[in-house]
mmCIF file with all atom_site columns, C-alpha atoms in Angstrom:
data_model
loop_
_atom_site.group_PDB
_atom_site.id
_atom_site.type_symbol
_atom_site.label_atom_id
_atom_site.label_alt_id
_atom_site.label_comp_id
_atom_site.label_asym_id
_atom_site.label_entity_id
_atom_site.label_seq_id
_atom_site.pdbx_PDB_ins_code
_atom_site.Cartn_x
_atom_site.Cartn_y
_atom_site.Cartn_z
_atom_site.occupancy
_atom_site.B_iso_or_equiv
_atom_site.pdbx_formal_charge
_atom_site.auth_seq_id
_atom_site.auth_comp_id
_atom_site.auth_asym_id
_atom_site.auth_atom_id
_atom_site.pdbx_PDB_model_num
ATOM 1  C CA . UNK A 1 1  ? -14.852 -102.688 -58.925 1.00 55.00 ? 173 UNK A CA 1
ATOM 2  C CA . UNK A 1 2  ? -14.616 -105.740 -56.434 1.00 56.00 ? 174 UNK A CA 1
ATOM 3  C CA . UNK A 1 3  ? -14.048 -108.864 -58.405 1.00 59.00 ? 175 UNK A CA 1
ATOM 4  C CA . UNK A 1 4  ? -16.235 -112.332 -57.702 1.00 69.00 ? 176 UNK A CA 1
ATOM 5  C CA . UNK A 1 5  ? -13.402 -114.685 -56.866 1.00 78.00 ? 177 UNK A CA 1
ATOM 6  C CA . UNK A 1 6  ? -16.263 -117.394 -57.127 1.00 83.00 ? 178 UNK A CA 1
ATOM 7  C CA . UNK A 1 7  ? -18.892 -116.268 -59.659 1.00 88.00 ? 179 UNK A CA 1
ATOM 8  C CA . UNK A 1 8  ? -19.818 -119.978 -60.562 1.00 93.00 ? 180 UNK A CA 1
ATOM 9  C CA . UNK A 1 9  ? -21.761 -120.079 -56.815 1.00 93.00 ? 181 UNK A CA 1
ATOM 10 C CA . UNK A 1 10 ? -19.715 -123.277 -55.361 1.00 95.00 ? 182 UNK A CA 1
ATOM 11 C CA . UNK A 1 11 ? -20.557 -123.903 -51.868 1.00 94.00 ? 183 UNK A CA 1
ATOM 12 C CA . UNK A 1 12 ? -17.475 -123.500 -49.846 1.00 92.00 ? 184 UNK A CA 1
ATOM 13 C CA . UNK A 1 13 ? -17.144 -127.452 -49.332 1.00 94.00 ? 185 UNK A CA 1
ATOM 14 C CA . UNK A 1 14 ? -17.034 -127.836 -53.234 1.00 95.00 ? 186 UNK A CA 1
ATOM 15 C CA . UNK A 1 15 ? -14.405 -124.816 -53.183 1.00 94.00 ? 187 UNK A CA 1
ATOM 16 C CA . UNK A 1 16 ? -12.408 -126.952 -50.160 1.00 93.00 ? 188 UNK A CA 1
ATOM 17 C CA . UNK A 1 17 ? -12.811 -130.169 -52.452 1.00 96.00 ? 189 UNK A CA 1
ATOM 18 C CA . UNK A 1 18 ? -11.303 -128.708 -55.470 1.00 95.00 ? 190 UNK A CA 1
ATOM 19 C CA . UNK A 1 19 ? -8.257  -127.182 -53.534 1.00 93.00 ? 191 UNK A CA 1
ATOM 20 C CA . UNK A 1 20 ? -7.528  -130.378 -52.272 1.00 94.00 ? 192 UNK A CA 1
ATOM 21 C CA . UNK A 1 21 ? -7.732  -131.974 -55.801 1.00 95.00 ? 193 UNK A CA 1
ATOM 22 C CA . UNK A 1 22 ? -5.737  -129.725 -57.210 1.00 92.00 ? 194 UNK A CA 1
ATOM 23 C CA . UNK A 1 23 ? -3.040  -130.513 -55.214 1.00 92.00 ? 195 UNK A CA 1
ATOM 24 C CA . UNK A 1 24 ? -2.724  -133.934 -57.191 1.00 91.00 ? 196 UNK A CA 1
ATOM 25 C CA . UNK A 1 25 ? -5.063  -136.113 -54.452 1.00 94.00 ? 197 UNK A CA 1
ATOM 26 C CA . UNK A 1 26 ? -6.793  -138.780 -56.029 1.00 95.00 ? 198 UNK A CA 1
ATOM 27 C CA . UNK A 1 27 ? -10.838 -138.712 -54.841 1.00 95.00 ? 199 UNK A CA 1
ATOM 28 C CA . UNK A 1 28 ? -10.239 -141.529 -52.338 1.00 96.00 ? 200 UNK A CA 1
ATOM 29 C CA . UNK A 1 29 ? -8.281  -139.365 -50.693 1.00 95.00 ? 201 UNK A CA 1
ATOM 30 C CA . UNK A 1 30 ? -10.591 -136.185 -50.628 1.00 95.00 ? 202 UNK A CA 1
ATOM 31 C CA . UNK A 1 31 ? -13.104 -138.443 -48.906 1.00 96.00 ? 203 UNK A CA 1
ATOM 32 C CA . UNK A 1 32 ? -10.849 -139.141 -46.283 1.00 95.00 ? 204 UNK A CA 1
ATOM 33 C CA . UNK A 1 33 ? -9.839  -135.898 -45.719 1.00 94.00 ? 205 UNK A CA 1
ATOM 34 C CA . UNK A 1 34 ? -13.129 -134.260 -45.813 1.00 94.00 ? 206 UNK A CA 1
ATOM 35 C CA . UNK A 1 35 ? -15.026 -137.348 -43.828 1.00 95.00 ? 207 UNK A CA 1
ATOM 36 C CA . UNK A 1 36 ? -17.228 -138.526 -46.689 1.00 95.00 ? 208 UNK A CA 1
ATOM 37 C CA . UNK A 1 37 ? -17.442 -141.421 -49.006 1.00 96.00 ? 209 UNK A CA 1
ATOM 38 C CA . UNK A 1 38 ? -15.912 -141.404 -52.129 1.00 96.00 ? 210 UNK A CA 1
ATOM 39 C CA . UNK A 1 39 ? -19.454 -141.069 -53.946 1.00 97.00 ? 211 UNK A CA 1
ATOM 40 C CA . UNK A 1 40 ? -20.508 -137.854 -52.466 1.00 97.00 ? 212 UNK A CA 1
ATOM 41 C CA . UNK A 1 41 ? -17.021 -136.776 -54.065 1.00 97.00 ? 213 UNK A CA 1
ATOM 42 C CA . UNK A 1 42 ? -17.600 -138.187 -57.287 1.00 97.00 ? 214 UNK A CA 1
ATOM 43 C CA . UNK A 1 43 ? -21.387 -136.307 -57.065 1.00 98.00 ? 215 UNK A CA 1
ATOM 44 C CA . UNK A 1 44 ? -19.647 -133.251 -55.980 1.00 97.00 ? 216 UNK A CA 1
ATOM 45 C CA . UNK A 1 45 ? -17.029 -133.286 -59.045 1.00 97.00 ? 217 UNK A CA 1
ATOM 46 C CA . UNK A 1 46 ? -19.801 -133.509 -61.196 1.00 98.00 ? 218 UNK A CA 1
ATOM 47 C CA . UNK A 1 47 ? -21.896 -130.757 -59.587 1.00 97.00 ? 219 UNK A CA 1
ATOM 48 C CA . UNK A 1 48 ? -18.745 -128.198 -60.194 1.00 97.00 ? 220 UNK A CA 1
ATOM 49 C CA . UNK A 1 49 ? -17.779 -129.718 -63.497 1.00 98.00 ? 221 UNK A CA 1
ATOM 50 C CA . UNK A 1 50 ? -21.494 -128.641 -64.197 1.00 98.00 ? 222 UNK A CA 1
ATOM 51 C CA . UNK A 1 51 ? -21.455 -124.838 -62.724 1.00 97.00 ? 223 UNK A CA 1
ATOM 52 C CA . UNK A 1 52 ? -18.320 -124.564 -64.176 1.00 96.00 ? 224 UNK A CA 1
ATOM 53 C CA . UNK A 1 53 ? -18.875 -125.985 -67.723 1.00 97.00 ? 225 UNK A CA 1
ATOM 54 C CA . UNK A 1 54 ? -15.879 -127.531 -67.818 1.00 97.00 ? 226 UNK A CA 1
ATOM 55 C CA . UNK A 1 55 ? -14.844 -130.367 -69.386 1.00 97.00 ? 227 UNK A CA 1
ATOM 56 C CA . UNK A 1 56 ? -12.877 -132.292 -66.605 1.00 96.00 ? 228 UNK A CA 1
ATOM 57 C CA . UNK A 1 57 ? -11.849 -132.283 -63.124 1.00 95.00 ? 229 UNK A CA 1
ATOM 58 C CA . UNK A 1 58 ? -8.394  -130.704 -63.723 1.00 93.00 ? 230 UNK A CA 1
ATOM 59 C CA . UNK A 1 59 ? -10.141 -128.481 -66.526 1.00 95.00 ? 231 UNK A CA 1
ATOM 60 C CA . UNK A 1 60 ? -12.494 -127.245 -63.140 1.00 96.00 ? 232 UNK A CA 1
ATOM 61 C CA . UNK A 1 61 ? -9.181  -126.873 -61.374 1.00 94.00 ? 233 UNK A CA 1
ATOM 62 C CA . UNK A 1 62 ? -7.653  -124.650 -63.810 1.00 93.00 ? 234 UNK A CA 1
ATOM 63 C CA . UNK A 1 63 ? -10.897 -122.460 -64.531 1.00 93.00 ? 235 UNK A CA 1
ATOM 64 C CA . UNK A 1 64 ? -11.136 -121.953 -60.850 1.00 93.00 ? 236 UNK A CA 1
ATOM 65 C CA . UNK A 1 65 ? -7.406  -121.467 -60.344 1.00 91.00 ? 237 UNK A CA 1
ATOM 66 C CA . UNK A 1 66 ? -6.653  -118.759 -63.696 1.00 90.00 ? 238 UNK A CA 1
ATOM 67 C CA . UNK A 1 67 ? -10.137 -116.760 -61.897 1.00 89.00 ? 239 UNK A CA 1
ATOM 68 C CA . UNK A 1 68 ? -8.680  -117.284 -57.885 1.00 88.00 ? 240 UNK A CA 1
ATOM 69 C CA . UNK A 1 69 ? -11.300 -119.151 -56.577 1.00 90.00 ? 241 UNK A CA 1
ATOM 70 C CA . UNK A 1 70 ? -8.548  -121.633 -55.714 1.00 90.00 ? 242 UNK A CA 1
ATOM 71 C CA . UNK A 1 71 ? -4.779  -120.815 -55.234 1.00 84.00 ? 243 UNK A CA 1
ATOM 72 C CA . UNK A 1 72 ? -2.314  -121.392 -57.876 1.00 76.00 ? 244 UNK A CA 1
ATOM 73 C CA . UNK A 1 73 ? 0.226   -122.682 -55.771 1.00 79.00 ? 245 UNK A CA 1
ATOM 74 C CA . UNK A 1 74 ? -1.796  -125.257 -55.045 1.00 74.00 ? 246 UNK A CA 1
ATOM 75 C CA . UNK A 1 75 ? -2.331  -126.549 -58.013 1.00 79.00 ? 247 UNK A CA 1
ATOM 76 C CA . UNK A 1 76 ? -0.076  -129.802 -59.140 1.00 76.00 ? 248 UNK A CA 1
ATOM 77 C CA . UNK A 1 77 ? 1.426   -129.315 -62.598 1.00 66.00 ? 249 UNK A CA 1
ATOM 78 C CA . UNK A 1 78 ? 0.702   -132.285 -64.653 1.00 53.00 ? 250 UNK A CA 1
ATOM 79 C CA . UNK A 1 79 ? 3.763   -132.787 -67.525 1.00 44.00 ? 251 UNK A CA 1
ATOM 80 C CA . UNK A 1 80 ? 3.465   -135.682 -70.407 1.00 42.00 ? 252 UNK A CA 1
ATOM 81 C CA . UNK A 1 81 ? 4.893   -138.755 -69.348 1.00 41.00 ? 253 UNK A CA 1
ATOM 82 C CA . UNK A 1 82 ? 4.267   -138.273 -65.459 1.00 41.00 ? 254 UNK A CA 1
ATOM 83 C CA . UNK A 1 83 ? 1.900   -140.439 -63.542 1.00 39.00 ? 255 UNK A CA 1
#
């Protein structure tokens, strides 16, 4: 059985987005990095936050991290009391 490492159908810029996000950038910074202004960032957020049915950005990140759609190690670990 070959597993879907991206079964909620993000387009592979939405899939580069959230890696980068998950790394701890902030969305001003995804739009540099991926050449775009920061409201086609904020409008692609949403879109995944809506395929994914999650209830965040970081709550995307994890979804798409735990099912390898993105890499753990990328992903920043957020602990209480850290900015």
């Amino acid at each position: 059985v070959k597993l879907n490492p991206n079964p909620f159908g993000l387009t592979q810029e939405e899939v580069d987005l959230m890696t980068i996000l998950a790394t701890g950038a902030k969305r001003r910074e995804a739009a540099e990095l991926l050449d775009c202004d920061e409201t086609s960032i904020q409008r692609a957020v949403v879109r995944v936050i809506a395929k994914t049915r999650a209830r965040s950005t970081m709550h995307a990140v994890s979804l798409l991290s735990a099912i390898g759609t993105i890499a753990a190690s990328d992903v920043v670990s957020f602990q209480k009391g850290q900015s």
